Amino acid sequence: MDSLSQIVLGGAVAAAIAPAGHRRAALLAGAALGTLPDLDSLPIALFSDNPVTLMTVHRSFSHSLFVLPLVGGLIWWLFRRYGRGRVAAAPARWFWAIQLALVTHPLLDAFTVYGTQLWWPLTPPPAMWSSVFIIDPLYTVWLLVACVAAWCLRERVTAQRVLVAGLVLSTAYLGWSLVAKSNVDRDAERTLASMGLGDAPYFSVPMPFNTLLWRVVAMTPSGYVEAERSVLVDEGPLQFRGYPSNVQAYREAASVPAVQRLAWFNRGFMRAQVQDGRLVLSDLRMGMEPDYNFRFTVAEQRDGRWQAVAPVQHPWSMPVSGGDGMRRLLAAMWHRTWHPSAEPVRAALGPGTAPPAPTVTPDAASAP
C-alpha cells in the first residue's frame, strides 16, 4: 500500500495498544515503524541496479513474518534498556505495540497485487491477495481521521475509542474487498469455463482507488483475455477481449534467469513481445491494456537461441501524467462503475501501444 496508509496504520495500531499517557509518542513511533519495511529499497539499490532484482527483492526480507518479529524484539529491547523510560514503564504494552506496528505492514501489502514475500527466506510465490488497489482512500481515511483525533485528544478516553473505531472500519473495508473479489471471481470462473478456459490461470484486481470496478485477466494458449466487472451493475457473463502474446518466444526463453525470476514473482501473468530481436515481458497485473507499469527487455536472439541480456526497464507509457489524462481516467472509471459497457476504461485515454482487440467467443478462446 501507499506510504500514507502504512504510516497511519502503524500509528493507529501502536497508539491503540500503548498506555494513554504515551499516546502521542506511540503515534509517532508507530508511524516510523509502519514506514520501516519499505526502506528496503535503499539497501537493495546499493547492491544492484538490475530492475528485475529491484522489483522482485522489494517486499522480501523486510516484509518477512519470520524477520520482522526479530527486528521488533530487538527494537523493544534497545528502547527498554537505553530509552527514555516509556518502554521500561510499560514493557508488555510497548512490546505488542512495536510488534504489531511492524507486522501489519506486510499483511496490508499482501492485500495488493504487487506480491509480498511473507515467508522469506522460504520461496513460495509472493502473496498477492489483490483485493485493494495500492492507493484506496476509503481504506486510509478512517485511520487518518483516527490518528489526527487521537493526537488532539491525547489521554482522553475518546481518543482510544476513535482509534479502535478507525481500525475496525478500515479492517471492515478490507473484509468488504474480499467479498467483492469473491463475487467477481465466481462470475469470472463461470464465464471462463463456458469459454473452454476453466483451467486457465487468472487473477482479478480492483481498478485504481476503489473496490467497485474490477479488472480480470486470464491466460490463454495464444495470449490472454481481459474484462472489466462492476459489482454494482454488471450481470451475466463477463465480456472478455482477447490479446496476443508471443508464447513461443516466452517458452523458448524460459531458461533465462530474468524470465524465471519474473515468472516466479508474478506467477506467469506476462505478455511477451519480440521487438527488434529482443524479448520484452510486461507484467499484466499492474496497468491497463496495452500499457503496463513494469516492462522489461530480458533477452535477445542470437543464432536462433534466446540469450540473456542485462535487463532494461521500459518507461510506463500510459498517458495519465498530466491532470487532463488523470481526470479522463477517473471519469471513465466512474462512468463504467455505474453503466455496463463493452468498451474498456483505457479507451477514454486515446490510442495506446496496441490496437483494440475484439470480444472473445468461446470457440476463439479455446483455439490453440
GROMACS .gro file of C-alpha atoms in nm:
model
  368
    1MET     CA    1   0.000   0.000   0.000
    2ASP     CA    2   0.098   0.365  -0.027
    3SER     CA    3   0.317   0.522   0.239
    4LEU     CA    4   0.039   0.731   0.397
    5SER     CA    5  -0.174   0.421   0.457
    6GLN     CA    6   0.117   0.240   0.619
    7ILE     CA    7   0.203   0.542   0.835
    8VAL     CA    8  -0.149   0.586   0.973
    9LEU     CA    9  -0.198   0.210   1.016
   10GLY     CA   10   0.123   0.180   1.219
   11GLY     CA   11   0.039   0.489   1.418
   12ALA     CA   12  -0.318   0.380   1.496
   13VAL     CA   13  -0.214   0.028   1.598
   14ALA     CA   14   0.066   0.146   1.828
   15ALA     CA   15  -0.142   0.423   1.985
   16ALA     CA   16  -0.433   0.187   2.050
   17ILE     CA   17  -0.206  -0.052   2.242
   18ALA     CA   18   0.030   0.182   2.428
   19PRO     CA   19  -0.076   0.345   2.757
   20ALA     CA   20  -0.290   0.658   2.725
   21GLY     CA   21  -0.015   0.873   2.869
   22HIS     CA   22   0.219   0.761   2.590
   23ARG     CA   23  -0.033   0.814   2.309
   24ARG     CA   24   0.142   1.087   2.113
   25ALA     CA   25   0.477   0.908   2.138
   26ALA     CA   26   0.308   0.588   2.020
   27LEU     CA   27   0.155   0.765   1.721
   28LEU     CA   28   0.500   0.885   1.613
   29ALA     CA   29   0.670   0.554   1.688
   30GLY     CA   30   0.401   0.356   1.507
   31ALA     CA   31   0.422   0.584   1.204
   32ALA     CA   32   0.800   0.531   1.187
   33LEU     CA   33   0.769   0.155   1.232
   34GLY     CA   34   0.495   0.141   0.968
   35THR     CA   35   0.734   0.304   0.723
   36LEU     CA   36   1.042   0.099   0.811
   37PRO     CA   37   0.984  -0.212   0.592
   38ASP     CA   38   0.958  -0.004   0.274
   39LEU     CA   39   1.302   0.143   0.331
   40ASP     CA   40   1.441  -0.183   0.191
   41SER     CA   41   1.466  -0.011  -0.148
   42LEU     CA   42   1.767   0.185  -0.021
   43PRO     CA   43   1.999  -0.108   0.066
   44ILE     CA   44   1.878  -0.307  -0.236
   45ALA     CA   45   1.978  -0.019  -0.466
   46LEU     CA   46   2.327  -0.018  -0.313
   47PHE     CA   47   2.388  -0.377  -0.424
   48SER     CA   48   2.214  -0.389  -0.762
   49ASP     CA   49   2.091  -0.171  -1.046
   50ASN     CA   50   1.916  -0.463  -1.216
   51PRO     CA   51   1.550  -0.352  -1.249
   52VAL     CA   52   1.421  -0.710  -1.224
   53THR     CA   53   1.615  -0.754  -0.900
   54LEU     CA   54   1.491  -0.422  -0.765
   55MET     CA   55   1.132  -0.524  -0.835
   56THR     CA   56   1.145  -0.879  -0.706
   57VAL     CA   57   1.362  -0.831  -0.396
   58HIS     CA   58   1.146  -0.543  -0.273
   59ARG     CA   59   0.895  -0.673  -0.017
   60SER     CA   60   1.111  -0.976   0.062
   61PHE     CA   61   1.338  -0.987   0.372
   62SER     CA   62   1.198  -0.657   0.503
   63HIS     CA   63   0.839  -0.787   0.482
   64SER     CA   64   0.901  -1.137   0.618
   65LEU     CA   65   0.689  -1.264   0.906
   66PHE     CA   66   1.000  -1.452   1.016
   67VAL     CA   67   1.223  -1.143   1.017
   68LEU     CA   68   1.004  -0.859   1.142
   69PRO     CA   69   0.925  -1.011   1.485
   70LEU     CA   70   1.300  -1.041   1.544
   71VAL     CA   71   1.352  -0.680   1.439
   72GLY     CA   72   1.065  -0.572   1.662
   73GLY     CA   73   1.207  -0.764   1.956
   74LEU     CA   74   1.547  -0.602   1.907
   75ILE     CA   75   1.397  -0.253   1.889
   76TRP     CA   76   1.192  -0.320   2.202
   77TRP     CA   77   1.497  -0.447   2.393
   78LEU     CA   78   1.710  -0.148   2.290
   79PHE     CA   79   1.449   0.107   2.394
   80ARG     CA   80   1.373  -0.075   2.716
   81ARG     CA   81   1.738  -0.074   2.811
   82TYR     CA   82   1.862   0.255   2.666
   83GLY     CA   83   1.543   0.458   2.601
   84ARG     CA   84   1.392   0.749   2.793
   85GLY     CA   85   1.161   0.537   3.010
   86ARG     CA   86   0.830   0.483   2.828
   87VAL     CA   87   0.907   0.129   2.712
   88ALA     CA   88   1.051   0.040   3.053
   89ALA     CA   89   0.743   0.184   3.222
   90ALA     CA   90   0.502  -0.035   3.023
   91PRO     CA   91   0.714  -0.308   2.863
   92ALA     CA   92   0.435  -0.552   2.774
   93ARG     CA   93   0.220  -0.292   2.602
   94TRP     CA   94   0.511  -0.144   2.413
   95PHE     CA   95   0.629  -0.489   2.306
   96TRP     CA   96   0.299  -0.557   2.131
   97ALA     CA   97   0.270  -0.200   2.002
   98ILE     CA   98   0.607  -0.234   1.829
   99GLN     CA   99   0.544  -0.587   1.701
  100LEU     CA  100   0.200  -0.514   1.555
  101ALA     CA  101   0.301  -0.181   1.403
  102LEU     CA  102   0.567  -0.373   1.208
  103VAL     CA  103   0.378  -0.693   1.122
  104THR     CA  104   0.062  -0.519   0.998
  105HIS     CA  105   0.270  -0.353   0.725
  106PRO     CA  106   0.338  -0.668   0.516
  107LEU     CA  107  -0.009  -0.806   0.590
  108LEU     CA  108  -0.165  -0.493   0.443
  109ASP     CA  109   0.072  -0.507   0.146
  110ALA     CA  110  -0.040  -0.865   0.079
  111PHE     CA  111  -0.390  -0.733   0.002
  112THR     CA  112  -0.246  -0.567  -0.311
  113VAL     CA  113  -0.144  -0.739  -0.634
  114TYR     CA  114   0.227  -0.650  -0.635
  115GLY     CA  115   0.350  -0.953  -0.441
  116THR     CA  116   0.471  -0.972  -0.079
  117GLN     CA  117   0.714  -1.241   0.032
  118LEU     CA  118   0.563  -1.306   0.373
  119TRP     CA  119   0.759  -1.627   0.429
  120TRP     CA  120   1.108  -1.518   0.315
  121PRO     CA  121   1.362  -1.687   0.316
  122LEU     CA  122   1.127  -1.964   0.203
  123THR     CA  123   1.034  -1.922  -0.162
  124PRO     CA  124   0.665  -1.985  -0.229
  125PRO     CA  125   0.524  -1.738  -0.483
  126PRO     CA  126   0.470  -1.398  -0.319
  127ALA     CA  127   0.129  -1.336  -0.163
  128MET     CA  128  -0.094  -1.126  -0.391
  129TRP     CA  129  -0.445  -1.133  -0.247
  130SER     CA  130  -0.524  -0.842  -0.482
  131SER     CA  131  -0.841  -0.716  -0.319
  132VAL     CA  132  -0.741  -0.349  -0.286
  133PHE     CA  133  -0.556  -0.108  -0.512
  134ILE     CA  134  -0.224   0.028  -0.390
  135ILE     CA  135  -0.396   0.360  -0.309
  136ASP     CA  136  -0.751   0.343  -0.178
  137PRO     CA  137  -0.888   0.649   0.003
  138LEU     CA  138  -1.177   0.454   0.156
  139TYR     CA  139  -0.929   0.237   0.342
  140THR     CA  140  -0.698   0.517   0.453
  141VAL     CA  141  -0.943   0.789   0.555
  142TRP     CA  142  -1.067   0.611   0.870
  143LEU     CA  143  -0.716   0.564   1.002
  144LEU     CA  144  -0.611   0.917   0.911
  145VAL     CA  145  -0.907   1.067   1.097
  146ALA     CA  146  -0.840   0.840   1.395
  147CYS     CA  147  -0.473   0.939   1.417
  148VAL     CA  148  -0.547   1.312   1.392
  149ALA     CA  149  -0.822   1.285   1.654
  150ALA     CA  150  -0.602   1.082   1.890
  151TRP     CA  151  -0.321   1.336   1.857
  152CYS     CA  152  -0.559   1.618   1.951
  153LEU     CA  153  -0.744   1.433   2.227
  154ARG     CA  154  -0.425   1.294   2.381
  155GLU     CA  155  -0.505   1.097   2.701
  156ARG     CA  156  -0.883   1.120   2.685
  157VAL     CA  157  -1.090   0.804   2.669
  158THR     CA  158  -1.248   0.930   2.347
  159ALA     CA  159  -0.910   0.906   2.174
  160GLN     CA  160  -0.895   0.532   2.241
  161ARG     CA  161  -1.248   0.487   2.113
  162VAL     CA  162  -1.171   0.677   1.795
  163LEU     CA  163  -0.857   0.469   1.734
  164VAL     CA  164  -1.047   0.144   1.779
  165ALA     CA  165  -1.327   0.269   1.553
  166GLY     CA  166  -1.076   0.366   1.281
  167LEU     CA  167  -0.910   0.025   1.295
  168VAL     CA  168  -1.246  -0.155   1.288
  169LEU     CA  169  -1.375   0.046   0.991
  170SER     CA  170  -1.055   0.010   0.788
  171THR     CA  171  -1.045  -0.364   0.860
  172ALA     CA  172  -1.412  -0.396   0.767
  173TYR     CA  173  -1.330  -0.229   0.436
  174LEU     CA  174  -1.065  -0.494   0.370
  175GLY     CA  175  -1.329  -0.756   0.450
  176TRP     CA  176  -1.566  -0.597   0.202
  177SER     CA  177  -1.292  -0.600  -0.063
  178LEU     CA  178  -1.257  -0.977  -0.019
  179VAL     CA  179  -1.632  -1.024  -0.054
  180ALA     CA  180  -1.638  -0.814  -0.372
  181LYS     CA  181  -1.340  -1.006  -0.511
  182SER     CA  182  -1.509  -1.337  -0.434
  183ASN     CA  183  -1.817  -1.232  -0.631
  184VAL     CA  184  -1.607  -1.117  -0.927
  185ASP     CA  185  -1.402  -1.437  -0.922
  186ARG     CA  186  -1.716  -1.651  -0.913
  187ASP     CA  187  -1.855  -1.479  -1.224
  188ALA     CA  188  -1.516  -1.489  -1.395
  189GLU     CA  189  -1.477  -1.861  -1.336
  190ARG     CA  190  -1.822  -1.931  -1.478
  191THR     CA  191  -1.750  -1.725  -1.788
  192LEU     CA  192  -1.407  -1.877  -1.843
  193ALA     CA  193  -1.549  -2.228  -1.805
  194SER     CA  194  -1.810  -2.151  -2.072
  195MET     CA  195  -1.526  -2.036  -2.299
  196GLY     CA  196  -1.331  -2.360  -2.255
  197LEU     CA  197  -1.085  -2.188  -2.022
  198GLY     CA  198  -1.197  -2.343  -1.696
  199ASP     CA  199  -0.840  -2.437  -1.604
  200ALA     CA  200  -0.681  -2.112  -1.724
  201PRO     CA  201  -0.474  -1.918  -1.469
  202TYR     CA  202  -0.644  -1.588  -1.395
  203PHE     CA  203  -0.643  -1.302  -1.150
  204SER     CA  204  -0.880  -1.023  -1.054
  205VAL     CA  205  -0.774  -0.683  -0.921
  206PRO     CA  206  -0.967  -0.364  -0.843
  207MET     CA  207  -0.926  -0.065  -1.069
  208PRO     CA  208  -0.750   0.239  -0.916
  209PHE     CA  209  -0.884   0.395  -0.596
  210ASN     CA  210  -1.193   0.176  -0.547
  211THR     CA  211  -1.332  -0.174  -0.491
  212LEU     CA  212  -1.641  -0.143  -0.710
  213LEU     CA  213  -1.485  -0.176  -1.055
  214TRP     CA  214  -1.258  -0.474  -1.121
  215ARG     CA  215  -1.026  -0.599  -1.392
  216VAL     CA  216  -0.995  -0.972  -1.471
  217VAL     CA  217  -0.715  -1.123  -1.680
  218ALA     CA  218  -0.682  -1.489  -1.781
  219MET     CA  219  -0.406  -1.659  -1.977
  220THR     CA  220  -0.491  -1.848  -2.298
  221PRO     CA  221  -0.291  -2.078  -2.528
  222SER     CA  222  -0.214  -1.784  -2.760
  223GLY     CA  223  -0.208  -1.491  -2.518
  224TYR     CA  224  -0.457  -1.360  -2.265
  225VAL     CA  225  -0.806  -1.219  -2.227
  226GLU     CA  226  -0.920  -0.921  -2.023
  227ALA     CA  227  -1.253  -0.793  -1.895
  228GLU     CA  228  -1.390  -0.533  -1.656
  229ARG     CA  229  -1.656  -0.600  -1.397
  230SER     CA  230  -1.866  -0.359  -1.191
  231VAL     CA  231  -2.003  -0.522  -0.878
  232LEU     CA  232  -2.291  -0.272  -0.885
  233VAL     CA  233  -2.439  -0.303  -1.233
  234ASP     CA  234  -2.287  -0.592  -1.432
  235GLU     CA  235  -2.475  -0.917  -1.462
  236GLY     CA  236  -2.430  -1.233  -1.667
  237PRO     CA  237  -2.107  -1.341  -1.839
  238LEU     CA  238  -1.802  -1.116  -1.845
  239GLN     CA  239  -1.722  -0.960  -2.183
  240PHE     CA  240  -1.364  -1.069  -2.238
  241ARG     CA  241  -1.138  -0.917  -2.503
  242GLY     CA  242  -0.851  -1.123  -2.644
  243TYR     CA  243  -0.491  -1.010  -2.690
  244PRO     CA  244  -0.192  -1.194  -2.839
  245SER     CA  245   0.133  -1.280  -2.668
  246ASN     CA  246   0.439  -1.442  -2.823
  247VAL     CA  247   0.404  -1.758  -2.616
  248GLN     CA  248   0.657  -1.942  -2.832
  249ALA     CA  249   0.933  -1.690  -2.761
  250TYR     CA  250   0.837  -1.690  -2.394
  251ARG     CA  251   0.871  -2.069  -2.374
  252GLU     CA  252   1.198  -2.072  -2.568
  253ALA     CA  253   1.346  -1.815  -2.329
  254ALA     CA  254   1.224  -1.995  -2.017
  255SER     CA  255   1.580  -2.073  -1.904
  256VAL     CA  256   1.687  -1.705  -1.899
  257PRO     CA  257   1.733  -1.607  -1.532
  258ALA     CA  258   1.529  -1.285  -1.556
  259VAL     CA  259   1.242  -1.474  -1.722
  260GLN     CA  260   1.248  -1.737  -1.447
  261ARG     CA  261   1.260  -1.474  -1.175
  262LEU     CA  262   0.969  -1.275  -1.318
  263ALA     CA  263   0.761  -1.586  -1.382
  264TRP     CA  264   0.805  -1.686  -1.017
  265PHE     CA  265   0.730  -1.337  -0.892
  266ASN     CA  266   0.415  -1.270  -1.097
  267ARG     CA  267   0.306  -1.633  -1.148
  268GLY     CA  268   0.347  -1.609  -1.526
  269PHE     CA  269   0.096  -1.330  -1.580
  270MET     CA  270   0.304  -1.171  -1.854
  271ARG     CA  271   0.274  -1.053  -2.213
  272ALA     CA  272   0.569  -1.150  -2.432
  273GLN     CA  273   0.668  -0.942  -2.734
  274VAL     CA  274   0.963  -0.958  -2.968
  275GLN     CA  275   1.087  -0.611  -3.060
  276ASP     CA  276   1.395  -0.573  -3.282
  277GLY     CA  277   1.507  -0.924  -3.196
  278ARG     CA  278   1.469  -0.869  -2.821
  279LEU     CA  279   1.220  -1.024  -2.582
  280VAL     CA  280   1.010  -0.776  -2.386
  281LEU     CA  281   0.799  -0.901  -2.095
  282SER     CA  282   0.516  -0.695  -1.946
  283ASP     CA  283   0.366  -0.768  -1.604
  284LEU     CA  284  -0.009  -0.791  -1.673
  285ARG     CA  285  -0.107  -0.735  -1.312
  286MET     CA  286  -0.034  -0.362  -1.298
  287GLY     CA  287  -0.154  -0.120  -1.563
  288MET     CA  288  -0.421  -0.139  -1.829
  289GLU     CA  289  -0.410  -0.289  -2.175
  290PRO     CA  290  -0.194  -0.206  -2.364
  291ASP     CA  291   0.016  -0.003  -2.119
  292TYR     CA  292   0.173  -0.173  -1.819
  293ASN     CA  293   0.377  -0.029  -1.532
  294PHE     CA  294   0.652  -0.291  -1.547
  295ARG     CA  295   0.801  -0.382  -1.887
  296PHE     CA  296   1.147  -0.533  -1.921
  297THR     CA  297   1.377  -0.629  -2.206
  298VAL     CA  298   1.529  -0.953  -2.077
  299ALA     CA  299   1.682  -1.146  -2.372
  300GLU     CA  300   1.792  -1.122  -2.733
  301GLN     CA  301   1.800  -1.375  -3.013
  302ARG     CA  302   2.143  -1.494  -3.124
  303ASP     CA  303   2.198  -1.779  -3.365
  304GLY     CA  304   1.838  -1.886  -3.328
  305ARG     CA  305   1.850  -1.902  -2.948
  306TRP     CA  306   1.746  -1.664  -2.674
  307GLN     CA  307   2.039  -1.530  -2.474
  308ALA     CA  308   2.018  -1.332  -2.152
  309VAL     CA  309   2.094  -0.959  -2.160
  310ALA     CA  310   2.120  -0.708  -1.879
  311PRO     CA  311   1.751  -0.634  -1.809
  312VAL     CA  312   1.627  -0.289  -1.908
  313GLN     CA  313   1.304  -0.144  -1.773
  314HIS     CA  314   1.086   0.049  -2.018
  315PRO     CA  315   0.911   0.368  -1.907
  316TRP     CA  316   0.539   0.349  -1.838
  317SER     CA  317   0.360   0.480  -2.147
  318MET     CA  318   0.007   0.530  -2.014
  319PRO     CA  319  -0.090   0.897  -2.078
  320VAL     CA  320  -0.203   0.996  -1.728
  321SER     CA  321   0.091   1.206  -1.615
  322GLY     CA  322  -0.095   1.530  -1.686
  323GLY     CA  323  -0.402   1.644  -1.497
  324ASP     CA  324  -0.627   1.606  -1.800
  325GLY     CA  325  -0.531   1.241  -1.851
  326MET     CA  326  -0.597   1.153  -1.487
  327ARG     CA  327  -0.932   1.336  -1.493
  328ARG     CA  328  -1.039   1.143  -1.802
  329LEU     CA  329  -0.932   0.816  -1.644
  330LEU     CA  330  -1.125   0.883  -1.324
  331ALA     CA  331  -1.430   0.997  -1.520
  332ALA     CA  332  -1.418   0.684  -1.734
  333MET     CA  333  -1.390   0.458  -1.428
  334TRP     CA  334  -1.679   0.639  -1.257
  335HIS     CA  335  -1.897   0.604  -1.567
  336ARG     CA  336  -1.808   0.238  -1.612
  337THR     CA  337  -1.882   0.164  -1.246
  338TRP     CA  338  -2.244   0.273  -1.297
  339HIS     CA  339  -2.301   0.176  -1.661
  340PRO     CA  340  -2.247  -0.166  -1.824
  341SER     CA  341  -2.024  -0.130  -2.130
  342ALA     CA  342  -1.810  -0.343  -2.355
  343GLU     CA  343  -1.568  -0.052  -2.404
  344PRO     CA  344  -1.261  -0.070  -2.181
  345VAL     CA  345  -1.183   0.218  -1.946
  346ARG     CA  346  -0.843   0.260  -2.113
  347ALA     CA  347  -1.018   0.370  -2.433
  348ALA     CA  348  -1.102   0.702  -2.267
  349LEU     CA  349  -0.734   0.797  -2.282
  350GLY     CA  350  -0.699   0.755  -2.657
  351PRO     CA  351  -0.488   0.512  -2.862
  352GLY     CA  352  -0.229   0.311  -2.675
  353THR     CA  353   0.058   0.097  -2.792
  354ALA     CA  354  -0.164  -0.174  -2.944
  355PRO     CA  355  -0.489  -0.181  -3.143
  356PRO     CA  356  -0.815  -0.264  -2.968
  357ALA     CA  357  -0.899  -0.634  -2.952
  358PRO     CA  358  -1.231  -0.799  -3.035
  359THR     CA  359  -1.458  -0.961  -2.779
  360VAL     CA  360  -1.362  -1.326  -2.740
  361THR     CA  361  -1.607  -1.603  -2.825
  362PRO     CA  362  -1.590  -1.947  -2.659
  363ASP     CA  363  -1.457  -2.111  -2.975
  364ALA     CA  364  -1.191  -1.847  -3.033
  365ALA     CA  365  -1.074  -1.859  -2.672
  366SER     CA  366  -1.012  -2.230  -2.669
  367ALA     CA  367  -0.845  -2.250  -3.010
  368PRO     CA  368  -0.475  -2.343  -2.999
   0.00000   0.00000   0.00000
